[in-house]
Short mmCIF file of C-alpha atoms in Angstrom, two decimals:
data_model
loop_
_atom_site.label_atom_id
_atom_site.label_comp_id
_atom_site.label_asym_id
_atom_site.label_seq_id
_atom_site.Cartn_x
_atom_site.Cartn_y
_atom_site.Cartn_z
CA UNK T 25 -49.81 81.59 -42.31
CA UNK T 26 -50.65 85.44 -42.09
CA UNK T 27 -54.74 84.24 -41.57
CA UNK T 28 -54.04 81.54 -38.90
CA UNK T 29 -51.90 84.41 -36.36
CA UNK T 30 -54.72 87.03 -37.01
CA UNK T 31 -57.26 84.55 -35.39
CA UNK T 32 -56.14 83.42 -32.08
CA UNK T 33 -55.67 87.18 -31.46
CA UNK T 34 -58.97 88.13 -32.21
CA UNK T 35 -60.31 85.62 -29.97
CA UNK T 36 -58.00 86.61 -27.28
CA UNK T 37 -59.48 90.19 -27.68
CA UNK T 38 -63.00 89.32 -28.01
CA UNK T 39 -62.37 87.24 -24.64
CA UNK T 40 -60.48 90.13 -22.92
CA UNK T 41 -63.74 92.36 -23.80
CA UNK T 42 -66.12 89.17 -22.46
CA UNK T 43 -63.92 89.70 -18.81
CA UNK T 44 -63.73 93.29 -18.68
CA UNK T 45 -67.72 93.97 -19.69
CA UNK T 46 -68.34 91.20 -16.82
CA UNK T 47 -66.43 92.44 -14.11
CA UNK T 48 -67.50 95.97 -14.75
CA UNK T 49 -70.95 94.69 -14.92
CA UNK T 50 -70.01 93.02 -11.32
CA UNK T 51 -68.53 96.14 -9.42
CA UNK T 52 -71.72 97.81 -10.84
CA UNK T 53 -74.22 95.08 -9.35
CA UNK T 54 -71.94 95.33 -6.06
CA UNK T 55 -72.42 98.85 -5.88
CA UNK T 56 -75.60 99.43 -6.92
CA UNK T 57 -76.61 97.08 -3.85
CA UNK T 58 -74.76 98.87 -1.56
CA UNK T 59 -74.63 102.86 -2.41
CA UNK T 60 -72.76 103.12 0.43
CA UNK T 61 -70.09 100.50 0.76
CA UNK T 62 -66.71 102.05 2.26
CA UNK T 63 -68.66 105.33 3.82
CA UNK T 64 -68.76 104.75 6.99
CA UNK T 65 -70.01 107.40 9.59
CA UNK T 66 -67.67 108.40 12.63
CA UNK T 67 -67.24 110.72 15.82
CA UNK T 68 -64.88 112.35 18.23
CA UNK T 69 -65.28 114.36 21.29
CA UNK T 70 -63.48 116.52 23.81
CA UNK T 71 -63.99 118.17 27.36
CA UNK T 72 -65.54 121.45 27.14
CA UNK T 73 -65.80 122.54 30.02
CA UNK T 74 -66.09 121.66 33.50
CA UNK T 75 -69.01 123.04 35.82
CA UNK T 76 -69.06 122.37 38.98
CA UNK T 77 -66.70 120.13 41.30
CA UNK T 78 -68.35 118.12 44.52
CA UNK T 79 -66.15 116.04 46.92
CA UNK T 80 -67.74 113.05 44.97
CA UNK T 81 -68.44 114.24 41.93
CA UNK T 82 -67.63 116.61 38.54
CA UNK T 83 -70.39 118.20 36.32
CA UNK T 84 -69.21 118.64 32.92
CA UNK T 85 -69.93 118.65 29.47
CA UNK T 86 -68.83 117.28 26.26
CA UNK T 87 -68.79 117.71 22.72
CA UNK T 88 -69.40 115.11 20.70
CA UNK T 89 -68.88 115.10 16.53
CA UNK T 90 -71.03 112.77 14.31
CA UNK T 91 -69.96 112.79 10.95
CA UNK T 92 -71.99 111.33 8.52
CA UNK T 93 -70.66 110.88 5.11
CA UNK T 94 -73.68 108.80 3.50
CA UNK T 95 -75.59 110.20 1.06
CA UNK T 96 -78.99 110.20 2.91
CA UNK T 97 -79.52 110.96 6.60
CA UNK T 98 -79.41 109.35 9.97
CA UNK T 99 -82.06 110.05 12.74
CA UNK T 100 -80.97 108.21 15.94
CA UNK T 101 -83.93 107.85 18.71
CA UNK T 102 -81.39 108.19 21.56
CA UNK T 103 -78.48 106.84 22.66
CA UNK T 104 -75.85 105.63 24.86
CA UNK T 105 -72.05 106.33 25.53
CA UNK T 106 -69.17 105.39 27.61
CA UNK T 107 -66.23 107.36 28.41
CA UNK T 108 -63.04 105.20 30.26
CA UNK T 109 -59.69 106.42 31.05
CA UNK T 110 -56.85 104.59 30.88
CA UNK T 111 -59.07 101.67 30.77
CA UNK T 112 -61.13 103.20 33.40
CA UNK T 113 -65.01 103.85 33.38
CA UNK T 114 -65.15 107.32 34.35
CA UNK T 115 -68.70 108.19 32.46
CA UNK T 116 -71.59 106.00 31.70
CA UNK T 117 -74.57 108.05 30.43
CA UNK T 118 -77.32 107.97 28.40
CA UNK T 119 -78.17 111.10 25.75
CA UNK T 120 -82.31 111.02 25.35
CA UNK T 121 -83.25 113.35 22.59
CA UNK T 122 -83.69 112.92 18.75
CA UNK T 123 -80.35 113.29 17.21
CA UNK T 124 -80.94 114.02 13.22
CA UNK T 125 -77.30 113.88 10.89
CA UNK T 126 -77.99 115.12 7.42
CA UNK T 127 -76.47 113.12 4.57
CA UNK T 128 -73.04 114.48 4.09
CA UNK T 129 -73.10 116.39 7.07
CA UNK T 130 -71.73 116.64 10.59
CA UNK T 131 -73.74 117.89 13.82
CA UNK T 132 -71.91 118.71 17.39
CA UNK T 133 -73.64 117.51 20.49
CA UNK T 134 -73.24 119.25 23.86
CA UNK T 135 -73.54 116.11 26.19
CA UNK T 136 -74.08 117.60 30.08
CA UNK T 137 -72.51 114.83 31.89
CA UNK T 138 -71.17 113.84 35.52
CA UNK T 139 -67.97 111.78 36.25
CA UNK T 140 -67.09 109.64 39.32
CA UNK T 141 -64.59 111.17 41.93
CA UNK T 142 -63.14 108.23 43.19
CA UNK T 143 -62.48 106.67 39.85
CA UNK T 144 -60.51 109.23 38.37
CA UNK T 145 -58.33 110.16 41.38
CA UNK T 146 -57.36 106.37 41.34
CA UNK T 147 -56.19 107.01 37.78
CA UNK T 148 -54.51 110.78 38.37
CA UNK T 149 -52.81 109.01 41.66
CA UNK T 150 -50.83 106.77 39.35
CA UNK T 151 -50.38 108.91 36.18
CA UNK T 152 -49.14 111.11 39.14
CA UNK T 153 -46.26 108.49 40.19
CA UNK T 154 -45.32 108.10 36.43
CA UNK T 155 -44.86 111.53 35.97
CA UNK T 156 -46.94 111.64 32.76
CA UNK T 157 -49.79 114.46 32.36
CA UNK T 158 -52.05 112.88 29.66
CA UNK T 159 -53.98 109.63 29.29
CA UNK T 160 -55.67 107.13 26.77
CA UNK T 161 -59.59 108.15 26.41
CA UNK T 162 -61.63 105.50 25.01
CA UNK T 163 -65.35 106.71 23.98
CA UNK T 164 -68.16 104.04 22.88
CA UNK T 165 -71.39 104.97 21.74
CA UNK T 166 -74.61 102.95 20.41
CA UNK T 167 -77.03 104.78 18.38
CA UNK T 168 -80.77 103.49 18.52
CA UNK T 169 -82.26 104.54 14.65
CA UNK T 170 -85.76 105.44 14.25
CA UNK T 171 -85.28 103.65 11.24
CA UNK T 172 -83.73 100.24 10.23
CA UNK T 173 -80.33 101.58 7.81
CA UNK T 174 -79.03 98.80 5.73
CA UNK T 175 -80.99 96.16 8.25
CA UNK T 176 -79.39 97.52 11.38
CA UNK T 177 -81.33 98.99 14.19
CA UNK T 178 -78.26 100.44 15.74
CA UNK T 179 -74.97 102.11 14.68
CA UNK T 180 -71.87 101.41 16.60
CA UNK T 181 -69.23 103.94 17.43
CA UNK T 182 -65.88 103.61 19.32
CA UNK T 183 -62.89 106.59 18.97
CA UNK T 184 -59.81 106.64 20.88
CA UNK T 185 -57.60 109.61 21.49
CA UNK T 186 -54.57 110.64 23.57
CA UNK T 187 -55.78 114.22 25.43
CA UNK T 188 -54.79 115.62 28.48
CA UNK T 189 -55.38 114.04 31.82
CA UNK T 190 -58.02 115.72 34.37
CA UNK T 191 -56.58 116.77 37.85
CA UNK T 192 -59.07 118.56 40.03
CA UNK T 193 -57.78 121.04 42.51
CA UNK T 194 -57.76 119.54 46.34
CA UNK T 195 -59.03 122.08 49.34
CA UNK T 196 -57.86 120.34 52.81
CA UNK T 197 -58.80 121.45 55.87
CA UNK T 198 -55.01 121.83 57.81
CA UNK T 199 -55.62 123.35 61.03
CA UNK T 200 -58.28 124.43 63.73
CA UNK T 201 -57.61 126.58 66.55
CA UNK T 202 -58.41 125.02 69.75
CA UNK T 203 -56.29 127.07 71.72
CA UNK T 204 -58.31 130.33 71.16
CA UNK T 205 -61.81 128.04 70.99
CA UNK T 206 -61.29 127.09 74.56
CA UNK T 207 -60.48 130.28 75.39
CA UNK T 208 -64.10 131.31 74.59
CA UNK T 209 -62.92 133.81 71.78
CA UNK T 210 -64.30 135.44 69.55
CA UNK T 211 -61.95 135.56 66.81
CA UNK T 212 -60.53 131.93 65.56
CA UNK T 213 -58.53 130.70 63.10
CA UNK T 214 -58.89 128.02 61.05
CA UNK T 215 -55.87 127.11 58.00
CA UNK T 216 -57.41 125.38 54.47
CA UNK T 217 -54.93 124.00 52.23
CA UNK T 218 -55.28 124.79 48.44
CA UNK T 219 -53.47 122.31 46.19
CA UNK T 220 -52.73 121.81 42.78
CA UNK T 221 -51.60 119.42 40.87
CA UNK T 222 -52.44 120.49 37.27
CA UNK T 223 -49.50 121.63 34.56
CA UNK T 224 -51.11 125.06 35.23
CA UNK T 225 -51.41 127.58 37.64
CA UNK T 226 -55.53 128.08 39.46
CA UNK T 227 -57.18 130.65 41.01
CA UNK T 228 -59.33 129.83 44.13
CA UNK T 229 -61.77 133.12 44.17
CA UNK T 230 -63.84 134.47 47.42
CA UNK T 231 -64.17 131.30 49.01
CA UNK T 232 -67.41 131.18 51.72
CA UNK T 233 -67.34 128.50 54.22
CA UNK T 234 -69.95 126.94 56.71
CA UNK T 235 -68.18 125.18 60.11
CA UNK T 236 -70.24 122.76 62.33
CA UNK T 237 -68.63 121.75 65.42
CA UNK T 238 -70.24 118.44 66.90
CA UNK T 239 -74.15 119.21 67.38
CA UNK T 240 -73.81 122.59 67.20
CA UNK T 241 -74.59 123.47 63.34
CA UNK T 242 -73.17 126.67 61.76
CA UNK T 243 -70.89 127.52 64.33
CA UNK T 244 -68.85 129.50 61.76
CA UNK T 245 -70.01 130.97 58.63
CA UNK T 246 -69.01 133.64 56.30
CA UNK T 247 -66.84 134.41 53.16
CA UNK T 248 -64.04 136.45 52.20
CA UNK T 249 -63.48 138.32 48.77
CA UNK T 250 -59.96 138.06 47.17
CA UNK T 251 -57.97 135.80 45.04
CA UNK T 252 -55.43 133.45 45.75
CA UNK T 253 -53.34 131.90 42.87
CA UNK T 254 -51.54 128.34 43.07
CA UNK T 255 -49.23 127.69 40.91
CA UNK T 256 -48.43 124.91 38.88
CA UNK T 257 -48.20 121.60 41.20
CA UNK T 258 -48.13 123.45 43.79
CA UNK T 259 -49.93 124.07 47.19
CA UNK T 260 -50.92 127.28 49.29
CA UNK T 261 -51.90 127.89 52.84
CA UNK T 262 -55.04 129.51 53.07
CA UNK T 263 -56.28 131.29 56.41
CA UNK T 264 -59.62 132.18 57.01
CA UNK T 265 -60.56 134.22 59.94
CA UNK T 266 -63.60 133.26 61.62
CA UNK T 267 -66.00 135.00 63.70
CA UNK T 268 -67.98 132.63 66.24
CA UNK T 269 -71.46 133.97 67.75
CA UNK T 270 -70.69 133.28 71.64
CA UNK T 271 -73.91 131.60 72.74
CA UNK T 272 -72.86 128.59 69.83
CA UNK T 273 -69.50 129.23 71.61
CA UNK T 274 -70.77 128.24 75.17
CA UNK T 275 -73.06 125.96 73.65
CA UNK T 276 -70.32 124.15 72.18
CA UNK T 277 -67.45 124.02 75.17
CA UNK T 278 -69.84 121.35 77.28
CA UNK T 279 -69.65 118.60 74.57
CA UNK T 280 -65.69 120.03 74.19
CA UNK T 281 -65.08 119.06 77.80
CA UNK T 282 -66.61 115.24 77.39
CA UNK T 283 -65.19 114.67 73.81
CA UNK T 284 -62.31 116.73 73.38
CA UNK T 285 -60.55 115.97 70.48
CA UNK T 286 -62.48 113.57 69.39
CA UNK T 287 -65.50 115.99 68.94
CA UNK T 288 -66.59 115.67 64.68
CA UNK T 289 -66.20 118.66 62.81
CA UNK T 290 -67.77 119.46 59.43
CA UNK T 291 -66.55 121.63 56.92
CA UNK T 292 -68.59 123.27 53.76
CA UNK T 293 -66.22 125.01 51.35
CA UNK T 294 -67.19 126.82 48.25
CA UNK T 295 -65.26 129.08 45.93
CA UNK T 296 -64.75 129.87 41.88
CA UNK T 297 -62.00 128.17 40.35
CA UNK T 298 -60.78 130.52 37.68
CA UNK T 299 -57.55 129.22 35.22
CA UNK T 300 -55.75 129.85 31.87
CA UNK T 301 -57.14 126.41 31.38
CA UNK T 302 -60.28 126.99 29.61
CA UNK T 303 -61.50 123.53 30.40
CA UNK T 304 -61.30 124.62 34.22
CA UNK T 305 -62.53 128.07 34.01
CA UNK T 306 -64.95 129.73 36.44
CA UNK T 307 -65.73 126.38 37.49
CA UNK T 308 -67.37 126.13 40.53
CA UNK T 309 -66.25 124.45 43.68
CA UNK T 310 -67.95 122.59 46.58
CA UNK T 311 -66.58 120.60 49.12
CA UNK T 312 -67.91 118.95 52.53
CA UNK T 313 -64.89 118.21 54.55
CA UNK T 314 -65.66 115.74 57.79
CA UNK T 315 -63.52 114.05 60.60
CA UNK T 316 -62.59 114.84 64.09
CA UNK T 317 -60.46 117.63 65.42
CA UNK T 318 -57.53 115.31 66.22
CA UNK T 319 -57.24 114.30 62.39
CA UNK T 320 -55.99 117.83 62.45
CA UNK T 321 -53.88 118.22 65.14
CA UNK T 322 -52.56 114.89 63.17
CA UNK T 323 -52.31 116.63 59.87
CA UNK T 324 -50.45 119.64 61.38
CA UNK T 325 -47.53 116.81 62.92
CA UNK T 326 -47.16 115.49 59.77
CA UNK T 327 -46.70 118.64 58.10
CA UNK T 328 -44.49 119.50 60.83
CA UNK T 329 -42.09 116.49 59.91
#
């Protein structure tokens, strides 16, 4: 009885070894194919800093983070990346140098880049009505290898985070003195309004202006040294005295007299930006502000309401 009990369990033993020794010899194949199964490079980025602010467009750069945890390296040809907001395409660029990530390693790339006005006042216009001062960023980027890796051509990236929302200062031009223009004056006057709608106060720093008055080009021009501050979502009335040569001033009272109000005006604003908001610091501003002088005299009854 004792010899028939010791048997089946030395079988059952011998086939427990046969199952072990084979699946260890199958993880081993696995990996052995693929060194790096479940490594799996990744990036991230954020705003560094913004450069330069146009009535169309924003100059600024990012950093981007490629982490590569493989054990050899990655050397990408180029590549491409997308930026939305809120499910918005803000930036669409393309990055054109040799990008080299050292196994085990992670590299930072400053990407200069430009984003589209329009498209991300539409989306800080209706974060604006929700009352909500961040929004979803969704970055994709396709990396072109000098090499084939693992039979791919290209690597695939995509990285989502939750950072705070861009608001650009505004500069509107309020008021124009026509009064004292038709008076053939020297002196004029002309009101800017500085607005803010950030979660932080800004500093608009010795602004310089060029004003063009229907043909007649640089009617106005100068600047003026100082500081004002806005705070938080908030707005300021800025006034700039202006000094008007009076030959442009004659020049300019004959096309007055057949156009009056309707006369187009032409406004080239420039100034530092300067905030506690590193993103936003010393950036510079430059805005072209058009219409005709009774979209002011409009603006001014509104305000008046």
């Amino acid at each position: 009885m004792t010899r028939r009990s010791k048997t089946p369990t030395g079988l059952l033993i011998f086939i427990a070894i046969l199952i072990l020794g084979g699946l260890g010899f199958y993880f081993y194949k696995s990996k052995s194919e693929n060194p790096v199964s479940g490594l799996n490079p990744r990036i991230e980025f954020a705003i560094s800093k913004i450069s330069h602010i146009t009535d169309n467009k924003m100059d600024l750069s990012l950093k981007l983070l490629v982490h590569n945890p493989l054990p050899v390296g990655i050397t990408a040809k180029n590549f491409r990346y997308t930026v939305d907001l809120d499910g918005v395409r803000i930036i669409e660029s393309d990055y054109a140098d040799r990008l080299q990530i050292k196994s085990d390693d992670s590299t930072v790339v400053d990407l200069p880049t430009q984003i589209n006005i329009k498209n991300l006042a539409d989306v800080s216009e209706h974060k604006g009505k929700e009352g909500t001062d961040s929004a979803d960023y969704h970055l994709t980027a396709v990396l072109n290898l000098e090499k084939p890796f693992l039979g791919k051509d290209t690597l695939h990236f995509e990285f989502d985070k939750r950072l705070p929302l861009i608001r650009l200062p505004k500069v509107e031009m309020e008021e124009f003195d026509m009064e004292k223009f038709r008076l053939t004056k020297s002196e004029l006057l002309i009101r800017m309004k500085l607005i803010n709608p950030n979660a932080f106060s800004v500093e608009f720093q010795n602004p310089s202006y060029v004003f063009d008055l229907g043909s007649q080009e640089n009617l106005a021009e100068g600047s003026v040294k100082g500081v004002t501050k806005v705070r938080a979502k908030s707005t300021e009335i800025y006034e700039i005295p202006v000094e008007v040569d009076m030959g442009k001033t004659l020049k300019t009272a004959g096309q007055l007299v057949f156009k009056g109000k309707s006369l187009p005006f032409k406004m080239r604003f420039k100034c530092r930006v300067v905030s506690e908001n590193e993103m936003m610091q010393n950036s510079e501003m430059d805005l072209i502000m058009e219409g005709e002088l009774k979209d002011l005299e409009k603006l001014k009854e509104n305000l008046e309401k």
